[in-house]
PDB file of C-alpha atoms in Angstrom:
ATOM      1  CA  UNK Z   1     -28.341 175.045 -25.471  1.00  0.00           C
ATOM      2  CA  UNK Z   2     -29.549 172.868 -22.614  1.00  0.00           C
ATOM      3  CA  UNK Z   3     -27.497 170.263 -20.768  1.00  0.00           C
ATOM      4  CA  UNK Z   4     -29.444 167.464 -22.450  1.00  0.00           C
ATOM      5  CA  UNK Z   5     -28.366 168.776 -25.872  1.00  0.00           C
ATOM      6  CA  UNK Z   6     -24.688 168.472 -24.888  1.00  0.00           C
ATOM      7  CA  UNK Z   7     -24.816 164.869 -23.611  1.00  0.00           C
ATOM      8  CA  UNK Z   8     -24.895 163.177 -27.055  1.00  0.00           C
ATOM      9  CA  UNK Z   9     -21.658 164.979 -27.974  1.00  0.00           C
ATOM     10  CA  UNK Z  10     -20.062 163.971 -24.655  1.00  0.00           C
ATOM     11  CA  UNK Z  11     -21.216 160.388 -25.243  1.00  0.00           C
ATOM     12  CA  UNK Z  12     -19.716 160.312 -28.728  1.00  0.00           C
ATOM     13  CA  UNK Z  13     -16.483 161.795 -27.417  1.00  0.00           C
ATOM     14  CA  UNK Z  14     -16.302 159.179 -24.652  1.00  0.00           C
ATOM     15  CA  UNK Z  15     -16.938 156.360 -27.144  1.00  0.00           C
ATOM     16  CA  UNK Z  16     -14.310 157.824 -29.469  1.00  0.00           C
ATOM     17  CA  UNK Z  17     -11.769 158.026 -26.632  1.00  0.00           C
ATOM     18  CA  UNK Z  18     -12.576 154.442 -25.654  1.00  0.00           C
ATOM     19  CA  UNK Z  19     -12.133 153.263 -29.247  1.00  0.00           C
ATOM     20  CA  UNK Z  20      -8.799 155.124 -29.526  1.00  0.00           C
ATOM     21  CA  UNK Z  21      -7.600 153.463 -26.310  1.00  0.00           C
ATOM     22  CA  UNK Z  22      -8.647 150.039 -27.639  1.00  0.00           C
ATOM     23  CA  UNK Z  23      -6.725 150.649 -30.871  1.00  0.00           C
ATOM     24  CA  UNK Z  24      -3.646 151.753 -28.912  1.00  0.00           C
ATOM     25  CA  UNK Z  25      -3.862 148.616 -26.728  1.00  0.00           C
ATOM     26  CA  UNK Z  26      -4.160 146.505 -29.873  1.00  0.00           C
ATOM     27  CA  UNK Z  27      -1.102 148.274 -31.306  1.00  0.00           C
ATOM     28  CA  UNK Z  28       0.922 147.473 -28.186  1.00  0.00           C
ATOM     29  CA  UNK Z  29      -0.207 143.834 -28.409  1.00  0.00           C
ATOM     30  CA  UNK Z  30       0.954 143.661 -32.034  1.00  0.00           C
ATOM     31  CA  UNK Z  31       4.294 145.288 -31.125  1.00  0.00           C
ATOM     32  CA  UNK Z  32       4.811 142.773 -28.316  1.00  0.00           C
ATOM     33  CA  UNK Z  33       3.915 139.810 -30.526  1.00  0.00           C
ATOM     34  CA  UNK Z  34       5.436 140.827 -33.875  1.00  0.00           C
ATOM     35  CA  UNK Z  35       7.803 143.687 -33.074  1.00  0.00           C
ATOM     36  CA  UNK Z  36       7.344 147.276 -34.178  1.00  0.00           C
ATOM     37  CA  UNK Z  37       7.898 146.274 -37.818  1.00  0.00           C
ATOM     38  CA  UNK Z  38       4.697 144.202 -37.621  1.00  0.00           C
ATOM     39  CA  UNK Z  39       2.483 147.221 -36.976  1.00  0.00           C
ATOM     40  CA  UNK Z  40       0.189 148.074 -39.876  1.00  0.00           C
ATOM     41  CA  UNK Z  41      -3.371 149.375 -39.885  1.00  0.00           C
ATOM     42  CA  UNK Z  42      -4.464 145.908 -40.986  1.00  0.00           C
ATOM     43  CA  UNK Z  43      -2.652 143.982 -38.191  1.00  0.00           C
ATOM     44  CA  UNK Z  44      -3.858 146.424 -35.559  1.00  0.00           C
ATOM     45  CA  UNK Z  45      -7.445 146.350 -36.840  1.00  0.00           C
ATOM     46  CA  UNK Z  46      -7.421 142.554 -36.793  1.00  0.00           C
ATOM     47  CA  UNK Z  47      -6.043 142.546 -33.233  1.00  0.00           C
ATOM     48  CA  UNK Z  48      -8.705 145.063 -32.139  1.00  0.00           C
ATOM     49  CA  UNK Z  49     -11.505 143.230 -33.942  1.00  0.00           C
ATOM     50  CA  UNK Z  50     -12.416 146.232 -36.084  1.00  0.00           C
ATOM     51  CA  UNK Z  51     -12.185 147.153 -39.763  1.00  0.00           C
ATOM     52  CA  UNK Z  52      -9.029 148.670 -41.221  1.00  0.00           C
ATOM     53  CA  UNK Z  53     -11.034 151.720 -42.297  1.00  0.00           C
ATOM     54  CA  UNK Z  54     -12.084 152.304 -38.681  1.00  0.00           C
ATOM     55  CA  UNK Z  55      -8.465 152.115 -37.584  1.00  0.00           C
ATOM     56  CA  UNK Z  56      -7.486 154.713 -40.202  1.00  0.00           C
ATOM     57  CA  UNK Z  57     -10.450 156.873 -39.183  1.00  0.00           C
ATOM     58  CA  UNK Z  58      -8.911 157.305 -35.728  1.00  0.00           C
ATOM     59  CA  UNK Z  59      -5.251 157.275 -36.834  1.00  0.00           C
ATOM     60  CA  UNK Z  60      -4.863 158.492 -40.418  1.00  0.00           C
ATOM     61  CA  UNK Z  61      -1.229 157.461 -40.838  1.00  0.00           C
ATOM     62  CA  UNK Z  62       0.977 154.757 -39.400  1.00  0.00           C
ATOM     63  CA  UNK Z  63       3.096 157.459 -37.758  1.00  0.00           C
ATOM     64  CA  UNK Z  64      -0.039 158.796 -36.012  1.00  0.00           C
ATOM     65  CA  UNK Z  65      -0.722 155.316 -34.681  1.00  0.00           C
ATOM     66  CA  UNK Z  66       2.868 154.718 -33.539  1.00  0.00           C
ATOM     67  CA  UNK Z  67       3.122 158.172 -31.918  1.00  0.00           C
ATOM     68  CA  UNK Z  68      -0.097 157.492 -29.990  1.00  0.00           C
ATOM     69  CA  UNK Z  69       1.175 154.084 -28.859  1.00  0.00           C
ATOM     70  CA  UNK Z  70       4.589 155.404 -27.813  1.00  0.00           C
ATOM     71  CA  UNK Z  71       2.976 158.395 -26.084  1.00  0.00           C
ATOM     72  CA  UNK Z  72       0.743 156.008 -24.162  1.00  0.00           C
ATOM     73  CA  UNK Z  73       3.636 153.992 -22.754  1.00  0.00           C
ATOM     74  CA  UNK Z  74       5.777 157.104 -22.237  1.00  0.00           C
ATOM     75  CA  UNK Z  75       2.957 158.745 -20.264  1.00  0.00           C
ATOM     76  CA  UNK Z  76       2.646 155.690 -18.033  1.00  0.00           C
ATOM     77  CA  UNK Z  77       6.420 155.529 -17.519  1.00  0.00           C
ATOM     78  CA  UNK Z  78       6.565 159.266 -16.851  1.00  0.00           C
ATOM     79  CA  UNK Z  79       3.838 158.903 -14.208  1.00  0.00           C
ATOM     80  CA  UNK Z  80       5.902 156.203 -12.470  1.00  0.00           C
ATOM     81  CA  UNK Z  81       9.019 158.386 -12.650  1.00  0.00           C
ATOM     82  CA  UNK Z  82       7.080 161.333 -11.211  1.00  0.00           C
ATOM     83  CA  UNK Z  83       5.850 159.185  -8.295  1.00  0.00           C
ATOM     84  CA  UNK Z  84       9.424 158.166  -7.528  1.00  0.00           C
ATOM     85  CA  UNK Z  85      10.680 161.757  -7.710  1.00  0.00           C
ATOM     86  CA  UNK Z  86       7.881 163.040  -5.452  1.00  0.00           C
ATOM     87  CA  UNK Z  87       7.973 160.182  -2.941  1.00  0.00           C
ATOM     88  CA  UNK Z  88      10.022 160.369   0.247  1.00  0.00           C
ATOM     89  CA  UNK Z  89      12.788 157.843   0.714  1.00  0.00           C
ATOM     90  CA  UNK Z  90      15.393 156.227  -1.502  1.00  0.00           C
ATOM     91  CA  UNK Z  91      14.701 157.381  -5.069  1.00  0.00           C
ATOM     92  CA  UNK Z  92      17.443 155.148  -6.451  1.00  0.00           C
ATOM     93  CA  UNK Z  93      15.755 152.129  -4.878  1.00  0.00           C
ATOM     94  CA  UNK Z  94      12.473 153.314  -6.435  1.00  0.00           C
ATOM     95  CA  UNK Z  95      14.122 153.427  -9.859  1.00  0.00           C
ATOM     96  CA  UNK Z  96      15.591 149.954  -9.285  1.00  0.00           C
ATOM     97  CA  UNK Z  97      12.119 148.667  -8.423  1.00  0.00           C
ATOM     98  CA  UNK Z  98      10.662 150.263 -11.569  1.00  0.00           C
ATOM     99  CA  UNK Z  99      13.338 148.576 -13.702  1.00  0.00           C
ATOM    100  CA  UNK Z 100      12.846 145.189 -12.037  1.00  0.00           C
ATOM    101  CA  UNK Z 101       9.066 145.374 -12.400  1.00  0.00           C
ATOM    102  CA  UNK Z 102       9.499 145.757 -16.151  1.00  0.00           C
ATOM    103  CA  UNK Z 103      10.610 142.130 -16.173  1.00  0.00           C
ATOM    104  CA  UNK Z 104       7.642 140.851 -14.189  1.00  0.00           C
ATOM    105  CA  UNK Z 105       3.928 141.579 -14.482  1.00  0.00           C
ATOM    106  CA  UNK Z 106       4.491 144.447 -16.911  1.00  0.00           C
ATOM    107  CA  UNK Z 107       6.851 142.475 -19.159  1.00  0.00           C
ATOM    108  CA  UNK Z 108       4.686 142.587 -22.300  1.00  0.00           C
ATOM    109  CA  UNK Z 109       4.117 146.321 -22.069  1.00  0.00           C
ATOM    110  CA  UNK Z 110       7.799 146.884 -21.263  1.00  0.00           C
ATOM    111  CA  UNK Z 111       8.786 144.871 -24.348  1.00  0.00           C
ATOM    112  CA  UNK Z 112       6.467 147.072 -26.412  1.00  0.00           C
ATOM    113  CA  UNK Z 113       8.098 150.158 -24.871  1.00  0.00           C
ATOM    114  CA  UNK Z 114      11.548 148.866 -25.794  1.00  0.00           C
ATOM    115  CA  UNK Z 115      10.491 148.059 -29.376  1.00  0.00           C
ATOM    116  CA  UNK Z 116       8.849 151.446 -29.885  1.00  0.00           C
ATOM    117  CA  UNK Z 117      11.704 153.417 -28.338  1.00  0.00           C
ATOM    118  CA  UNK Z 118      14.151 151.573 -30.627  1.00  0.00           C
ATOM    119  CA  UNK Z 119      11.920 152.340 -33.617  1.00  0.00           C
ATOM    120  CA  UNK Z 120      11.889 156.015 -32.597  1.00  0.00           C
ATOM    121  CA  UNK Z 121      15.569 156.248 -33.558  1.00  0.00           C
ATOM    122  CA  UNK Z 122      14.599 155.449 -37.151  1.00  0.00           C
ATOM    123  CA  UNK Z 123      11.246 157.260 -37.476  1.00  0.00           C
ATOM    124  CA  UNK Z 124      11.547 161.053 -37.149  1.00  0.00           C
ATOM    125  CA  UNK Z 125       7.875 161.463 -36.169  1.00  0.00           C
ATOM    126  CA  UNK Z 126       8.515 159.448 -32.983  1.00  0.00           C
ATOM    127  CA  UNK Z 127      11.661 161.347 -31.972  1.00  0.00           C
ATOM    128  CA  UNK Z 128       9.928 164.056 -29.859  1.00  0.00           C
ATOM    129  CA  UNK Z 129       8.083 161.436 -27.785  1.00  0.00           C
ATOM    130  CA  UNK Z 130      11.256 159.401 -27.247  1.00  0.00           C
ATOM    131  CA  UNK Z 131      13.184 162.566 -26.318  1.00  0.00           C
ATOM    132  CA  UNK Z 132      10.528 163.510 -23.747  1.00  0.00           C
ATOM    133  CA  UNK Z 133      10.782 160.011 -22.293  1.00  0.00           C
ATOM    134  CA  UNK Z 134      14.587 160.236 -21.917  1.00  0.00           C
ATOM    135  CA  UNK Z 135      14.252 163.711 -20.398  1.00  0.00           C
ATOM    136  CA  UNK Z 136      12.036 162.298 -17.660  1.00  0.00           C
ATOM    137  CA  UNK Z 137      14.590 159.608 -16.806  1.00  0.00           C
ATOM    138  CA  UNK Z 138      17.288 162.294 -16.753  1.00  0.00           C
ATOM    139  CA  UNK Z 139      15.073 164.403 -14.458  1.00  0.00           C
ATOM    140  CA  UNK Z 140      14.910 161.548 -11.975  1.00  0.00           C
ATOM    141  CA  UNK Z 141      18.681 161.125 -12.249  1.00  0.00           C
ATOM    142  CA  UNK Z 142      19.146 164.849 -11.528  1.00  0.00           C
ATOM    143  CA  UNK Z 143      17.321 164.396  -8.195  1.00  0.00           C
ATOM    144  CA  UNK Z 144      20.041 161.902  -7.247  1.00  0.00           C
ATOM    145  CA  UNK Z 145      23.132 163.811  -8.416  1.00  0.00           C
ATOM    146  CA  UNK Z 146      23.973 167.145 -10.008  1.00  0.00           C
ATOM    147  CA  UNK Z 147      26.931 165.761 -11.969  1.00  0.00           C
ATOM    148  CA  UNK Z 148      25.972 165.699 -15.689  1.00  0.00           C
ATOM    149  CA  UNK Z 149      28.338 162.791 -16.377  1.00  0.00           C
ATOM    150  CA  UNK Z 150      26.867 160.799 -13.492  1.00  0.00           C
ATOM    151  CA  UNK Z 151      23.350 161.533 -14.779  1.00  0.00           C
ATOM    152  CA  UNK Z 152      24.284 160.265 -18.248  1.00  0.00           C
ATOM    153  CA  UNK Z 153      25.902 157.159 -16.741  1.00  0.00           C
ATOM    154  CA  UNK Z 154      22.858 156.478 -14.561  1.00  0.00           C
ATOM    155  CA  UNK Z 155      20.492 156.813 -17.531  1.00  0.00           C
ATOM    156  CA  UNK Z 156      22.699 154.495 -19.607  1.00  0.00           C
ATOM    157  CA  UNK Z 157      22.953 151.988 -16.736  1.00  0.00           C
ATOM    158  CA  UNK Z 158      19.189 151.934 -16.201  1.00  0.00           C
ATOM    159  CA  UNK Z 159      18.617 151.493 -19.940  1.00  0.00           C
ATOM    160  CA  UNK Z 160      21.141 148.667 -20.078  1.00  0.00           C
ATOM    161  CA  UNK Z 161      19.602 146.930 -17.079  1.00  0.00           C
ATOM    162  CA  UNK Z 162      16.116 147.188 -18.587  1.00  0.00           C
ATOM    163  CA  UNK Z 163      17.382 145.646 -21.802  1.00  0.00           C
ATOM    164  CA  UNK Z 164      19.177 142.847 -19.960  1.00  0.00           C
ATOM    165  CA  UNK Z 165      16.118 142.018 -17.860  1.00  0.00           C
ATOM    166  CA  UNK Z 166      13.764 142.087 -20.844  1.00  0.00           C
ATOM    167  CA  UNK Z 167      15.855 140.576 -23.596  1.00  0.00           C
ATOM    168  CA  UNK Z 168      18.451 138.415 -21.836  1.00  0.00           C
ATOM    169  CA  UNK Z 169      16.152 137.344 -18.983  1.00  0.00           C
ATOM    170  CA  UNK Z 170      18.660 138.320 -16.306  1.00  0.00           C
ATOM    171  CA  UNK Z 171      17.190 137.521 -12.870  1.00  0.00           C
ATOM    172  CA  UNK Z 172      15.209 140.559 -11.766  1.00  0.00           C
ATOM    173  CA  UNK Z 173      16.620 141.333  -8.325  1.00  0.00           C
ATOM    174  CA  UNK Z 174      15.995 144.770  -6.823  1.00  0.00           C
ATOM    175  CA  UNK Z 175      19.104 144.696  -4.599  1.00  0.00           C
ATOM    176  CA  UNK Z 176      21.317 143.794  -7.571  1.00  0.00           C
ATOM    177  CA  UNK Z 177      19.843 146.543  -9.765  1.00  0.00           C
ATOM    178  CA  UNK Z 178      20.122 149.029  -6.889  1.00  0.00           C
ATOM    179  CA  UNK Z 179      23.833 148.157  -6.446  1.00  0.00           C
ATOM    180  CA  UNK Z 180      24.509 148.627 -10.171  1.00  0.00           C
ATOM    181  CA  UNK Z 181      22.739 152.008 -10.232  1.00  0.00           C
ATOM    182  CA  UNK Z 182      24.515 153.108  -7.034  1.00  0.00           C
ATOM    183  CA  UNK Z 183      27.851 152.165  -8.572  1.00  0.00           C
ATOM    184  CA  UNK Z 184      26.965 154.099 -11.756  1.00  0.00           C
ATOM    185  CA  UNK Z 185      26.572 157.247  -9.651  1.00  0.00           C
ATOM    186  CA  UNK Z 186      29.249 156.490  -7.066  1.00  0.00           C
ATOM    187  CA  UNK Z 187      32.072 155.993  -9.552  1.00  0.00           C
ATOM    188  CA  UNK Z 188      31.636 159.533 -10.860  1.00  0.00           C
ATOM    189  CA  UNK Z 189      30.956 161.490  -7.674  1.00  0.00           C
TER     190      UNK Z 189
END
C-alpha cells in the first residue's frame, strides 16, 4: 500500500478526532450552563450544532460521553499537576496558583470539572476517572510531605478552597490560599 492510499484514512481519523473534541467541548458547555444533570445527547448535539444521531455515533451511551468529558478535564488538570511536581521552586505555591486560577479565566471549565467530579460519586462508570484525578492531587501532596494524614488534609483543603472560590466566590488570592495550604500541612507535621 502506498503512502497516498493511507492519507484518506488519516484524514478521516483526524476529522473524527476533531468532531469528538467538539462534542466534548459542547458537553462541558452544557455542564457549565445546566449542570451535569442537563447533559443528554440531545442537549449536547444542540450545543455542538450537530444531529443527535451524530452525537450517539461518537458516544454510544451517556456514560461514554460523560467519561470522555471528565477524562478531558482530568487530563488537563493532571498535566498542570505534573508541571507543578516537575518544576523547581515552591510546589505548594504552584498548587495555590492552580487553585486560584480556577476562579479566574478558567472558571467555566473549573465549574464543569466540579460538576462532573460530583456526579462521579453517583455514576459508577465515572468512578475510575475521578479516582485517577484524586490520585494525581495526592501525588502532588506526597512531594510536599510524607505524612499520610497531612496528605489527606492537604487534598481536602485544596478541594475545599476550590469549592469556595468557585461556588461562594471567595476572593481568589494566591497568598491566602498558600497560607491555608501551608497550615493544612504544618498542623500535622
